[in-house]
Amino acid sequence: MAHDMYLTYEEYLALGGAIDAAAWPPLECACRKRIDRITDCRVQNMAEVPKAVKLCIFALAQMESAVGSVAQVISPTVTSFSTDGYTENHGNVPNAEKAAKQMNAIAADMLYGELDDYGVPLLYRGVT
């Protein structure tokens, strides 16, 4: 059974999300594909999407919308500004590569120990 979404927009809002409804489908898809990549699509074959996966999608969506590769293309964050002797920095925003690594680490942490319907860990990669 393949799931169209791991986290619906209504579920996202109930968790406290504030991303616009129109932006949700591609954002959820990007986060779902990230989870599919690190779990070898095990969630796709589950009868129900586990709560941990839903919370992981929520966390990834928050980060993806702020500093993910799509967000950085649409709205690049200025981390340094200088004009006529005045300089202002706005923090340390990761580049797309760093953000991707951080999102993979978040997903791995949040999904650690979660099992599919057959008792196989979602993060199992064939090595014990």
Short mmCIF file of C-alpha atoms in Angstrom, two decimals, residues 62-118:
data_model
loop_
_atom_site.label_atom_id
_atom_site.label_comp_id
_atom_site.label_asym_id
_atom_site.label_seq_id
_atom_site.Cartn_x
_atom_site.Cartn_y
_atom_site.Cartn_z
CA GLN A 62 10.24 23.18 9.12
CA MET A 63 13.93 23.00 8.27
CA GLU A 64 13.43 22.52 4.52
CA SER A 65 11.18 25.57 4.33
CA ALA A 66 13.78 27.69 6.13
CA VAL A 67 17.15 26.53 4.80
CA GLY A 68 16.62 23.69 2.34
CA SER A 69 17.86 23.80 -1.23
CA VAL A 70 14.51 25.02 -2.62
CA ALA A 71 14.21 27.71 0.07
CA GLN A 72 17.71 28.96 -0.65
CA VAL A 73 16.95 29.29 -4.35
CA ILE A 74 13.62 31.05 -3.81
CA SER A 75 14.67 33.25 -0.92
CA PRO A 76 18.40 33.27 -0.18
CA THR A 77 19.22 34.35 3.36
CA VAL A 78 21.67 37.21 3.77
CA THR A 79 24.26 36.37 6.40
CA SER A 80 26.43 39.42 5.87
CA PHE A 81 25.71 42.97 4.78
CA SER A 82 28.20 45.76 4.28
CA THR A 83 27.74 49.24 2.90
CA ASP A 84 29.70 52.42 3.39
CA GLY A 85 31.47 51.16 6.51
CA TYR A 86 28.37 49.60 8.12
CA THR A 87 28.39 45.80 8.51
CA GLU A 88 25.63 43.55 9.78
CA ASN A 89 25.56 39.73 10.13
CA HIS A 90 22.40 37.69 10.60
CA GLY A 91 23.68 34.40 11.99
CA ASN A 92 25.01 31.18 10.61
CA VAL A 93 22.66 29.77 7.97
CA PRO A 94 23.84 26.46 6.50
CA ASN A 95 24.30 26.11 2.78
CA ALA A 96 22.18 23.55 0.92
CA GLU A 97 24.75 20.77 1.35
CA LYS A 98 25.08 21.35 5.10
CA ALA A 99 21.31 21.62 5.43
CA ALA A 100 20.85 18.28 3.63
CA LYS A 101 23.33 16.58 5.97
CA GLN A 102 21.57 18.08 8.99
CA MET A 103 18.16 16.95 7.72
CA ASN A 104 19.48 13.41 7.14
CA ALA A 105 20.86 13.39 10.68
CA ILE A 106 17.54 14.62 12.08
CA ALA A 107 15.66 11.93 10.17
CA ALA A 108 18.08 9.23 11.34
CA ASP A 109 17.72 10.34 14.96
CA MET A 110 13.93 10.56 14.82
CA LEU A 111 13.47 7.21 13.06
CA TYR A 112 16.05 5.26 15.06
CA GLY A 113 14.48 2.14 16.54
CA GLU A 114 11.25 2.42 14.53
CA LEU A 115 10.13 -0.85 12.94
CA ASP A 116 8.09 -1.57 9.83
CA ASP A 117 5.09 -3.93 9.82
CA TYR A 118 7.44 -6.95 9.58
#
